Amino acid sequence: MASHQNRNSILIVDDHEVVRNGIRAYLETVKDFQVIGEAASGEDALKLVSDLIPDIVLLDLIMPGMDGVETTRRIKQISPRTQVVVLTSYHEDVHIFPALKAGAISYILKDMKMDKLAEALHRAVQGEVTLHPRVAARVLQNIRGGDGEDPQLFAELTERELDVLKLIANGLSNNQIA
């Protein structure tokens, strides 16, 4: 599928050029990643996704125009195999749950170390979830009905899926869960 010999193609979507440049500069030092494009908006991201079909879209949630949740939903419609990794500064439920429901595989915060970012991207390519610990805690709380806000949020998940989600939220890797 990949013409770039086992290198995972990444599209960086963030409205701040300095953020895109920093991430690109780092990822270019990671031999199995290839940054194939950048976008400053959800609208631009969708055009690039349909042209390039990247393995991963590293996506900021809060951008002018189309927000990250809607962008995620549409990316998954255009290219279901593309993994969306949300990289944001926000860890409130109002952002977390809609992003995950829209199809993001991971939800990580911008305060993370670069090597952890690379790890999250590697895991996304394998179809593995990465949640920032604070985000995982919120997901777990929600599953357990800890705050009674929206008990229906995960109602459509099977027992097994809920078990797996709880294990992920407790920091287990896919291999450990299997």
Short mmCIF file of N, CA and C in Angstrom, two decimals:
data_model
loop_
_atom_site.label_atom_id
_atom_site.label_comp_id
_atom_site.label_asym_id
_atom_site.label_seq_id
_atom_site.Cartn_x
_atom_site.Cartn_y
_atom_site.Cartn_z
N MET A 1 0.84 -1.21 0.00
CA MET A 1 0.00 0.00 0.00
C MET A 1 0.87 1.25 0.00
N ALA A 2 1.96 1.23 0.79
CA ALA A 2 2.78 2.44 0.93
C ALA A 2 3.93 2.43 -0.06
N SER A 3 4.03 3.51 -0.82
CA SER A 3 5.12 3.59 -1.79
C SER A 3 6.39 4.07 -1.09
N HIS A 4 6.23 4.53 0.17
CA HIS A 4 7.41 5.04 0.88
C HIS A 4 7.96 3.96 1.82
N GLN A 5 8.22 2.75 1.26
CA GLN A 5 8.86 1.65 1.98
C GLN A 5 8.67 1.66 3.49
N ASN A 6 7.53 1.17 3.92
CA ASN A 6 7.29 0.97 5.34
C ASN A 6 7.37 2.23 6.20
N ARG A 7 7.40 3.39 5.57
CA ARG A 7 7.36 4.61 6.39
C ARG A 7 5.91 5.01 6.53
N ASN A 8 5.54 5.35 7.74
CA ASN A 8 4.16 5.73 8.00
C ASN A 8 3.97 7.20 7.64
N SER A 9 2.96 7.45 6.81
CA SER A 9 2.73 8.81 6.35
C SER A 9 1.86 9.57 7.34
N ILE A 10 2.27 10.79 7.63
CA ILE A 10 1.59 11.60 8.63
C ILE A 10 1.23 12.96 8.05
N LEU A 11 0.00 13.37 8.35
CA LEU A 11 -0.47 14.72 8.02
C LEU A 11 -0.62 15.46 9.34
N ILE A 12 0.00 16.63 9.45
CA ILE A 12 -0.08 17.44 10.67
C ILE A 12 -1.10 18.56 10.46
N VAL A 13 -2.09 18.63 11.36
CA VAL A 13 -3.13 19.64 11.23
C VAL A 13 -3.19 20.47 12.51
N ASP A 14 -2.76 21.72 12.40
CA ASP A 14 -2.78 22.63 13.54
C ASP A 14 -2.78 24.03 12.97
N ASP A 15 -3.54 24.93 13.59
CA ASP A 15 -3.61 26.27 13.03
C ASP A 15 -2.38 27.10 13.39
N HIS A 16 -1.50 26.58 14.24
CA HIS A 16 -0.28 27.32 14.59
C HIS A 16 0.92 26.77 13.83
N GLU A 17 1.49 27.62 13.01
CA GLU A 17 2.63 27.19 12.18
C GLU A 17 3.80 26.72 13.03
N VAL A 18 4.03 27.40 14.15
CA VAL A 18 5.17 27.05 15.00
C VAL A 18 5.01 25.63 15.55
N VAL A 19 3.77 25.24 15.86
CA VAL A 19 3.51 23.88 16.35
C VAL A 19 3.77 22.88 15.23
N ARG A 20 3.23 23.16 14.04
CA ARG A 20 3.44 22.25 12.90
C ARG A 20 4.92 22.09 12.62
N ASN A 21 5.65 23.21 12.60
CA ASN A 21 7.08 23.14 12.28
C ASN A 21 7.84 22.32 13.32
N GLY A 22 7.50 22.53 14.58
CA GLY A 22 8.19 21.80 15.65
C GLY A 22 7.96 20.30 15.55
N ILE A 23 6.71 19.94 15.33
CA ILE A 23 6.37 18.51 15.23
C ILE A 23 7.02 17.90 13.99
N ARG A 24 6.93 18.62 12.87
CA ARG A 24 7.55 18.11 11.63
C ARG A 24 9.04 17.90 11.82
N ALA A 25 9.72 18.90 12.40
CA ALA A 25 11.17 18.81 12.60
C ALA A 25 11.52 17.57 13.42
N TYR A 26 10.73 17.32 14.46
CA TYR A 26 11.01 16.15 15.29
C TYR A 26 10.71 14.86 14.52
N LEU A 27 9.54 14.78 13.90
CA LEU A 27 9.15 13.53 13.24
C LEU A 27 10.09 13.17 12.09
N GLU A 28 10.71 14.19 11.48
CA GLU A 28 11.65 13.90 10.40
C GLU A 28 12.91 13.20 10.92
N THR A 29 13.12 13.23 12.24
CA THR A 29 14.26 12.50 12.82
C THR A 29 13.88 11.06 13.16
N VAL A 30 12.60 10.73 13.07
CA VAL A 30 12.14 9.37 13.38
C VAL A 30 12.05 8.63 12.06
N LYS A 31 12.90 7.62 11.88
CA LYS A 31 13.10 7.07 10.54
C LYS A 31 11.88 6.43 9.90
N ASP A 32 10.95 5.91 10.71
CA ASP A 32 9.81 5.25 10.05
C ASP A 32 8.59 6.15 9.88
N PHE A 33 8.78 7.45 10.09
CA PHE A 33 7.68 8.39 9.83
C PHE A 33 8.05 9.29 8.66
N GLN A 34 7.02 9.67 7.93
CA GLN A 34 7.23 10.63 6.87
C GLN A 34 6.07 11.63 6.91
N VAL A 35 6.39 12.89 7.16
CA VAL A 35 5.36 13.92 7.15
C VAL A 35 5.08 14.26 5.69
N ILE A 36 3.86 13.96 5.25
CA ILE A 36 3.55 14.15 3.82
C ILE A 36 2.72 15.40 3.57
N GLY A 37 2.37 16.10 4.65
CA GLY A 37 1.62 17.32 4.44
C GLY A 37 1.28 18.01 5.74
N GLU A 38 0.89 19.27 5.60
CA GLU A 38 0.47 20.06 6.75
C GLU A 38 -0.78 20.84 6.35
N ALA A 39 -1.65 21.06 7.34
CA ALA A 39 -2.83 21.88 7.09
C ALA A 39 -3.06 22.76 8.30
N ALA A 40 -3.60 23.95 8.06
CA ALA A 40 -3.86 24.90 9.14
C ALA A 40 -5.34 24.93 9.51
N SER A 41 -6.16 24.12 8.80
CA SER A 41 -7.59 24.11 9.09
C SER A 41 -8.17 22.74 8.76
N GLY A 42 -9.34 22.48 9.33
CA GLY A 42 -10.03 21.23 9.04
C GLY A 42 -10.35 21.11 7.56
N GLU A 43 -10.79 22.21 6.98
CA GLU A 43 -11.15 22.19 5.56
C GLU A 43 -9.97 21.76 4.69
N ASP A 44 -8.79 22.37 4.96
CA ASP A 44 -7.59 22.00 4.20
C ASP A 44 -7.20 20.55 4.47
N ALA A 45 -7.36 20.14 5.72
CA ALA A 45 -7.02 18.76 6.09
C ALA A 45 -7.81 17.76 5.25
N LEU A 46 -9.10 18.01 5.08
CA LEU A 46 -9.95 17.07 4.34
C LEU A 46 -9.51 16.95 2.88
N LYS A 47 -9.13 18.08 2.28
CA LYS A 47 -8.63 18.03 0.90
C LYS A 47 -7.38 17.15 0.83
N LEU A 48 -6.45 17.37 1.77
CA LEU A 48 -5.20 16.61 1.76
C LEU A 48 -5.44 15.14 2.06
N VAL A 49 -6.35 14.84 2.97
CA VAL A 49 -6.64 13.44 3.29
C VAL A 49 -7.15 12.72 2.04
N SER A 50 -8.05 13.37 1.29
CA SER A 50 -8.56 12.66 0.11
C SER A 50 -7.51 12.55 -0.99
N ASP A 51 -6.59 13.49 -1.07
CA ASP A 51 -5.50 13.39 -2.06
C ASP A 51 -4.44 12.37 -1.64
N LEU A 52 -4.05 12.39 -0.36
CA LEU A 52 -2.86 11.66 0.08
C LEU A 52 -3.15 10.36 0.83
N ILE A 53 -4.36 10.23 1.39
CA ILE A 53 -4.72 9.07 2.23
C ILE A 53 -3.57 8.73 3.20
N PRO A 54 -3.29 9.61 4.15
CA PRO A 54 -2.20 9.35 5.09
C PRO A 54 -2.53 8.20 6.06
N ASP A 55 -1.49 7.59 6.61
CA ASP A 55 -1.70 6.57 7.65
C ASP A 55 -2.26 7.23 8.91
N ILE A 56 -1.73 8.41 9.22
CA ILE A 56 -2.12 9.10 10.45
C ILE A 56 -2.37 10.57 10.17
N VAL A 57 -3.41 11.10 10.82
CA VAL A 57 -3.59 12.55 10.88
C VAL A 57 -3.40 12.95 12.34
N LEU A 58 -2.41 13.80 12.58
CA LEU A 58 -2.18 14.34 13.92
C LEU A 58 -2.92 15.67 13.95
N LEU A 59 -3.95 15.75 14.79
CA LEU A 59 -4.95 16.79 14.65
C LEU A 59 -5.16 17.61 15.92
N ASP A 60 -5.09 18.91 15.78
CA ASP A 60 -5.47 19.82 16.87
C ASP A 60 -6.99 19.89 16.87
N LEU A 61 -7.59 20.04 18.06
CA LEU A 61 -9.06 20.07 18.12
C LEU A 61 -9.63 21.45 17.89
N ILE A 62 -8.96 22.47 18.43
CA ILE A 62 -9.53 23.81 18.41
C ILE A 62 -8.87 24.62 17.30
N MET A 63 -9.62 24.79 16.21
CA MET A 63 -9.10 25.56 15.07
C MET A 63 -10.21 26.47 14.58
N PRO A 64 -9.84 27.55 13.93
CA PRO A 64 -10.88 28.39 13.31
C PRO A 64 -11.57 27.58 12.21
N GLY A 65 -12.85 27.87 11.96
CA GLY A 65 -13.57 27.12 10.93
C GLY A 65 -14.05 25.79 11.50
N MET A 66 -13.90 24.75 10.72
CA MET A 66 -14.36 23.43 11.13
C MET A 66 -13.55 22.93 12.32
N ASP A 67 -14.23 22.52 13.38
CA ASP A 67 -13.48 22.08 14.56
C ASP A 67 -12.93 20.66 14.38
N GLY A 68 -12.11 20.26 15.31
CA GLY A 68 -11.42 18.98 15.21
C GLY A 68 -12.35 17.78 15.25
N VAL A 69 -13.46 17.90 15.99
CA VAL A 69 -14.39 16.77 16.09
C VAL A 69 -15.04 16.51 14.73
N GLU A 70 -15.54 17.57 14.12
CA GLU A 70 -16.16 17.43 12.79
C GLU A 70 -15.12 17.00 11.76
N THR A 71 -13.90 17.55 11.87
CA THR A 71 -12.82 17.16 10.97
C THR A 71 -12.54 15.66 11.10
N THR A 72 -12.48 15.17 12.35
CA THR A 72 -12.24 13.75 12.61
C THR A 72 -13.31 12.90 11.94
N ARG A 73 -14.56 13.27 12.17
CA ARG A 73 -15.69 12.50 11.63
C ARG A 73 -15.56 12.39 10.10
N ARG A 74 -15.24 13.52 9.47
CA ARG A 74 -15.17 13.52 8.00
C ARG A 74 -13.93 12.80 7.47
N ILE A 75 -12.82 12.89 8.21
CA ILE A 75 -11.62 12.15 7.81
C ILE A 75 -11.94 10.66 7.77
N LYS A 76 -12.62 10.18 8.81
CA LYS A 76 -12.95 8.75 8.90
C LYS A 76 -13.92 8.33 7.79
N GLN A 77 -14.75 9.26 7.33
CA GLN A 77 -15.64 8.96 6.20
C GLN A 77 -14.83 8.86 4.90
N ILE A 78 -13.90 9.79 4.71
CA ILE A 78 -13.09 9.82 3.49
C ILE A 78 -12.14 8.64 3.44
N SER A 79 -11.49 8.36 4.56
CA SER A 79 -10.46 7.32 4.61
C SER A 79 -10.54 6.56 5.93
N PRO A 80 -11.37 5.54 5.99
CA PRO A 80 -11.56 4.80 7.25
C PRO A 80 -10.26 4.24 7.83
N ARG A 81 -9.28 3.92 6.97
CA ARG A 81 -8.03 3.33 7.48
C ARG A 81 -7.09 4.38 8.08
N THR A 82 -7.32 5.64 7.80
CA THR A 82 -6.49 6.70 8.38
C THR A 82 -6.79 6.82 9.87
N GLN A 83 -5.75 6.77 10.69
CA GLN A 83 -5.94 6.90 12.14
C GLN A 83 -5.82 8.37 12.52
N VAL A 84 -6.78 8.85 13.31
CA VAL A 84 -6.76 10.23 13.77
C VAL A 84 -6.25 10.26 15.20
N VAL A 85 -5.14 10.96 15.40
CA VAL A 85 -4.58 11.15 16.74
C VAL A 85 -4.80 12.61 17.11
N VAL A 86 -5.59 12.82 18.15
CA VAL A 86 -5.87 14.17 18.61
C VAL A 86 -4.73 14.63 19.51
N LEU A 87 -4.16 15.78 19.19
CA LEU A 87 -3.11 16.40 20.00
C LEU A 87 -3.61 17.79 20.35
N THR A 88 -3.91 18.01 21.63
CA THR A 88 -4.58 19.24 22.01
C THR A 88 -4.13 19.70 23.39
N SER A 89 -4.56 20.88 23.77
CA SER A 89 -4.28 21.39 25.12
C SER A 89 -5.46 21.15 26.05
N TYR A 90 -6.57 20.64 25.49
CA TYR A 90 -7.82 20.59 26.24
C TYR A 90 -8.15 19.19 26.71
N HIS A 91 -8.47 19.06 27.99
CA HIS A 91 -8.84 17.73 28.49
C HIS A 91 -10.19 17.74 29.20
N GLU A 92 -11.09 18.62 28.73
CA GLU A 92 -12.44 18.63 29.29
C GLU A 92 -13.32 17.65 28.53
N ASP A 93 -14.31 17.13 29.26
CA ASP A 93 -15.22 16.15 28.66
C ASP A 93 -15.84 16.64 27.36
N VAL A 94 -16.13 17.94 27.31
CA VAL A 94 -16.82 18.50 26.15
C VAL A 94 -15.98 18.30 24.88
N HIS A 95 -14.67 18.13 25.04
CA HIS A 95 -13.80 17.84 23.89
C HIS A 95 -13.50 16.35 23.77
N ILE A 96 -13.20 15.71 24.89
CA ILE A 96 -12.74 14.32 24.88
C ILE A 96 -13.76 13.39 24.23
N PHE A 97 -14.98 13.37 24.79
CA PHE A 97 -15.94 12.34 24.37
C PHE A 97 -16.39 12.51 22.93
N PRO A 98 -16.70 13.73 22.49
CA PRO A 98 -17.07 13.87 21.07
C PRO A 98 -15.93 13.45 20.13
N ALA A 99 -14.69 13.74 20.49
CA ALA A 99 -13.55 13.39 19.62
C ALA A 99 -13.42 11.87 19.52
N LEU A 100 -13.54 11.18 20.64
CA LEU A 100 -13.43 9.72 20.62
C LEU A 100 -14.60 9.10 19.88
N LYS A 101 -15.80 9.65 20.10
CA LYS A 101 -16.97 9.10 19.40
C LYS A 101 -16.89 9.36 17.90
N ALA A 102 -16.24 10.46 17.51
CA ALA A 102 -16.12 10.79 16.08
C ALA A 102 -15.14 9.86 15.38
N GLY A 103 -14.32 9.13 16.15
CA GLY A 103 -13.43 8.15 15.53
C GLY A 103 -11.96 8.32 15.81
N ALA A 104 -11.58 9.28 16.67
CA ALA A 104 -10.15 9.43 17.00
C ALA A 104 -9.68 8.18 17.74
N ILE A 105 -8.49 7.69 17.40
CA ILE A 105 -7.96 6.51 18.08
C ILE A 105 -7.22 6.90 19.36
N SER A 106 -6.70 8.12 19.40
CA SER A 106 -5.91 8.54 20.55
C SER A 106 -6.24 9.98 20.91
N TYR A 107 -6.01 10.29 22.18
CA TYR A 107 -6.28 11.65 22.66
C TYR A 107 -5.13 12.01 23.59
N ILE A 108 -4.21 12.82 23.07
CA ILE A 108 -3.02 13.16 23.84
C ILE A 108 -2.90 14.68 23.97
N LEU A 109 -2.19 15.08 25.01
CA LEU A 109 -2.11 16.51 25.31
C LEU A 109 -0.76 17.08 24.89
N LYS A 110 -0.77 18.37 24.59
CA LYS A 110 0.43 19.02 24.05
C LYS A 110 1.55 19.15 25.07
N ASP A 111 1.30 18.79 26.33
CA ASP A 111 2.39 18.87 27.30
C ASP A 111 3.26 17.61 27.29
N MET A 112 2.99 16.69 26.36
CA MET A 112 3.75 15.43 26.38
C MET A 112 5.13 15.58 25.74
N LYS A 113 6.02 14.67 26.12
CA LYS A 113 7.37 14.64 25.55
C LYS A 113 7.31 14.11 24.12
N MET A 114 8.26 14.57 23.29
CA MET A 114 8.26 14.18 21.87
C MET A 114 8.35 12.67 21.68
N ASP A 115 9.16 11.98 22.52
CA ASP A 115 9.29 10.53 22.31
C ASP A 115 7.96 9.82 22.62
N LYS A 116 7.19 10.39 23.55
CA LYS A 116 5.87 9.82 23.87
C LYS A 116 4.90 10.06 22.70
N LEU A 117 5.07 11.19 22.04
CA LEU A 117 4.26 11.47 20.86
C LEU A 117 4.56 10.42 19.79
N ALA A 118 5.84 10.16 19.54
CA ALA A 118 6.22 9.17 18.54
C ALA A 118 5.65 7.80 18.91
N GLU A 119 5.69 7.48 20.20
CA GLU A 119 5.15 6.20 20.68
C GLU A 119 3.65 6.12 20.38
N ALA A 120 2.93 7.19 20.65
CA ALA A 120 1.49 7.22 20.41
C ALA A 120 1.20 7.05 18.91
N LEU A 121 2.03 7.65 18.06
CA LEU A 121 1.85 7.52 16.60
C LEU A 121 2.14 6.10 16.15
N HIS A 122 3.20 5.50 16.70
CA HIS A 122 3.50 4.10 16.37
C HIS A 122 2.33 3.20 16.77
N ARG A 123 1.80 3.46 17.94
CA ARG A 123 0.68 2.63 18.42
C ARG A 123 -0.55 2.82 17.54
N ALA A 124 -0.79 4.05 17.11
CA ALA A 124 -1.96 4.32 16.26
C ALA A 124 -1.88 3.53 14.96
N VAL A 125 -0.68 3.43 14.39
CA VAL A 125 -0.50 2.67 13.15
C VAL A 125 -0.87 1.20 13.37
N GLN A 126 -0.60 0.70 14.59
CA GLN A 126 -0.94 -0.69 14.94
C GLN A 126 -2.41 -0.84 15.33
N GLY A 127 -3.14 0.28 15.32
CA GLY A 127 -4.53 0.23 15.74
C GLY A 127 -4.69 0.25 17.25
N GLU A 128 -3.66 0.71 17.97
CA GLU A 128 -3.71 0.76 19.43
C GLU A 128 -4.01 2.17 19.91
N VAL A 129 -4.78 2.22 20.98
CA VAL A 129 -5.25 3.48 21.56
C VAL A 129 -4.21 4.06 22.52
N THR A 130 -4.06 5.38 22.51
CA THR A 130 -3.29 6.07 23.54
C THR A 130 -4.16 7.19 24.10
N LEU A 131 -4.36 7.15 25.40
CA LEU A 131 -5.10 8.21 26.07
C LEU A 131 -4.20 8.84 27.11
N HIS A 132 -4.15 10.17 27.14
CA HIS A 132 -3.43 10.86 28.21
C HIS A 132 -4.04 10.40 29.53
N PRO A 133 -3.22 10.21 30.58
CA PRO A 133 -3.75 9.71 31.85
C PRO A 133 -4.97 10.48 32.38
N ARG A 134 -4.95 11.80 32.24
CA ARG A 134 -6.11 12.57 32.72
C ARG A 134 -7.35 12.26 31.89
N VAL A 135 -7.13 12.05 30.59
CA VAL A 135 -8.24 11.73 29.70
C VAL A 135 -8.76 10.32 30.03
N ALA A 136 -7.83 9.39 30.22
CA ALA A 136 -8.22 8.01 30.58
C ALA A 136 -9.03 8.01 31.86
N ALA A 137 -8.63 8.83 32.81
CA ALA A 137 -9.35 8.91 34.09
C ALA A 137 -10.78 9.39 33.88
N ARG A 138 -10.96 10.36 32.98
CA ARG A 138 -12.31 10.87 32.70
C ARG A 138 -13.15 9.80 32.01
N VAL A 139 -12.55 9.08 31.09
CA VAL A 139 -13.28 8.03 30.38
C VAL A 139 -13.72 6.96 31.37
N LEU A 140 -12.79 6.58 32.24
CA LEU A 140 -13.08 5.55 33.23
C LEU A 140 -14.20 6.00 34.17
N GLN A 141 -14.11 7.23 34.62
CA GLN A 141 -15.12 7.79 35.52
C GLN A 141 -16.49 7.74 34.84
N ASN A 142 -16.47 8.08 33.57
CA ASN A 142 -17.72 8.12 32.82
C ASN A 142 -18.31 6.72 32.67
N ILE A 143 -17.46 5.73 32.36
CA ILE A 143 -17.93 4.35 32.21
C ILE A 143 -18.54 3.87 33.52
N ARG A 144 -17.88 4.23 34.61
CA ARG A 144 -18.35 3.77 35.93
C ARG A 144 -19.55 4.57 36.40
N GLY A 145 -19.95 5.58 35.61
CA GLY A 145 -21.10 6.39 35.97
C GLY A 145 -20.78 7.27 37.17
N GLY A 146 -19.52 7.66 37.27
CA GLY A 146 -19.07 8.41 38.43
C GLY A 146 -19.69 9.79 38.57
N ASP A 147 -20.09 10.39 37.46
CA ASP A 147 -20.61 11.75 37.58
C ASP A 147 -22.05 11.88 37.09
N GLY A 148 -22.61 10.76 36.64
CA GLY A 148 -24.02 10.76 36.26
C GLY A 148 -24.39 11.73 35.15
N GLU A 149 -23.38 12.28 34.45
CA GLU A 149 -23.70 13.29 33.44
C GLU A 149 -24.40 12.68 32.23
N ASP A 150 -23.80 11.65 31.66
CA ASP A 150 -24.34 11.06 30.44
C ASP A 150 -24.12 9.56 30.47
N PRO A 151 -24.95 8.84 31.21
CA PRO A 151 -24.74 7.41 31.35
C PRO A 151 -24.88 6.66 30.03
N GLN A 152 -25.47 7.30 29.02
CA GLN A 152 -25.68 6.62 27.74
C GLN A 152 -24.46 6.70 26.83
N LEU A 153 -23.44 7.42 27.27
CA LEU A 153 -22.30 7.68 26.40
C LEU A 153 -21.70 6.40 25.83
N PHE A 154 -21.57 5.36 26.69
CA PHE A 154 -20.94 4.12 26.23
C PHE A 154 -21.95 2.97 26.20
N ALA A 155 -23.23 3.32 26.18
CA ALA A 155 -24.28 2.30 26.26
C ALA A 155 -24.21 1.32 25.09
N GLU A 156 -23.70 1.78 23.94
CA GLU A 156 -23.71 0.90 22.77
C GLU A 156 -22.52 -0.04 22.74
N LEU A 157 -21.61 0.06 23.70
CA LEU A 157 -20.45 -0.84 23.74
C LEU A 157 -20.85 -2.19 24.33
N THR A 158 -20.19 -3.26 23.83
CA THR A 158 -20.42 -4.59 24.41
C THR A 158 -19.68 -4.68 25.74
N GLU A 159 -20.00 -5.71 26.51
CA GLU A 159 -19.30 -5.96 27.78
C GLU A 159 -17.78 -6.04 27.56
N ARG A 160 -17.40 -6.80 26.53
CA ARG A 160 -15.97 -6.99 26.24
C ARG A 160 -15.30 -5.65 25.90
N GLU A 161 -15.99 -4.84 25.09
CA GLU A 161 -15.42 -3.55 24.71
C GLU A 161 -15.25 -2.67 25.94
N LEU A 162 -16.23 -2.73 26.85
CA LEU A 162 -16.11 -1.95 28.09
C LEU A 162 -14.94 -2.44 28.92
N ASP A 163 -14.79 -3.77 29.01
CA ASP A 163 -13.66 -4.34 29.76
C ASP A 163 -12.34 -3.85 29.18
N VAL A 164 -12.23 -3.92 27.85
CA VAL A 164 -11.00 -3.49 27.19
C VAL A 164 -10.74 -2.01 27.44
N LEU A 165 -11.80 -1.20 27.35
CA LEU A 165 -11.66 0.24 27.58
C LEU A 165 -11.17 0.52 29.00
N LYS A 166 -11.71 -0.22 29.97
CA LYS A 166 -11.27 -0.06 31.36
C LYS A 166 -9.79 -0.41 31.50
N LEU A 167 -9.37 -1.49 30.82
CA LEU A 167 -7.97 -1.90 30.90
C LEU A 167 -7.06 -0.86 30.24
N ILE A 168 -7.50 -0.32 29.10
CA ILE A 168 -6.73 0.74 28.43
C ILE A 168 -6.60 1.93 29.36
N ALA A 169 -7.72 2.30 29.99
CA ALA A 169 -7.73 3.45 30.88
C ALA A 169 -6.82 3.23 32.09
N ASN A 170 -6.61 1.95 32.42
CA ASN A 170 -5.69 1.63 33.52
C ASN A 170 -4.24 1.50 33.04
N GLY A 171 -4.00 1.80 31.76
CA GLY A 171 -2.64 1.88 31.24
C GLY A 171 -2.07 0.61 30.68
N LEU A 172 -2.90 -0.43 30.48
CA LEU A 172 -2.38 -1.67 29.94
C LEU A 172 -2.18 -1.55 28.42
N SER A 173 -1.19 -2.27 27.93
CA SER A 173 -0.95 -2.28 26.48
C SER A 173 -1.89 -3.30 25.83
N ASN A 174 -1.99 -3.26 24.51
CA ASN A 174 -2.85 -4.21 23.81
C ASN A 174 -2.42 -5.65 24.06
N ASN A 175 -1.09 -5.88 24.11
CA ASN A 175 -0.60 -7.24 24.35
C ASN A 175 -1.02 -7.75 25.71
N GLN A 176 -0.92 -6.89 26.72
CA GLN A 176 -1.33 -7.28 28.07
C GLN A 176 -2.81 -7.58 28.10
N ILE A 177 -3.61 -6.75 27.41
CA ILE A 177 -5.05 -6.94 27.41
C ILE A 177 -5.41 -8.24 26.73
N ALA A 178 -4.76 -8.52 25.59
CA ALA A 178 -5.03 -9.76 24.85
C ALA A 178 -4.70 -10.96 25.72
#
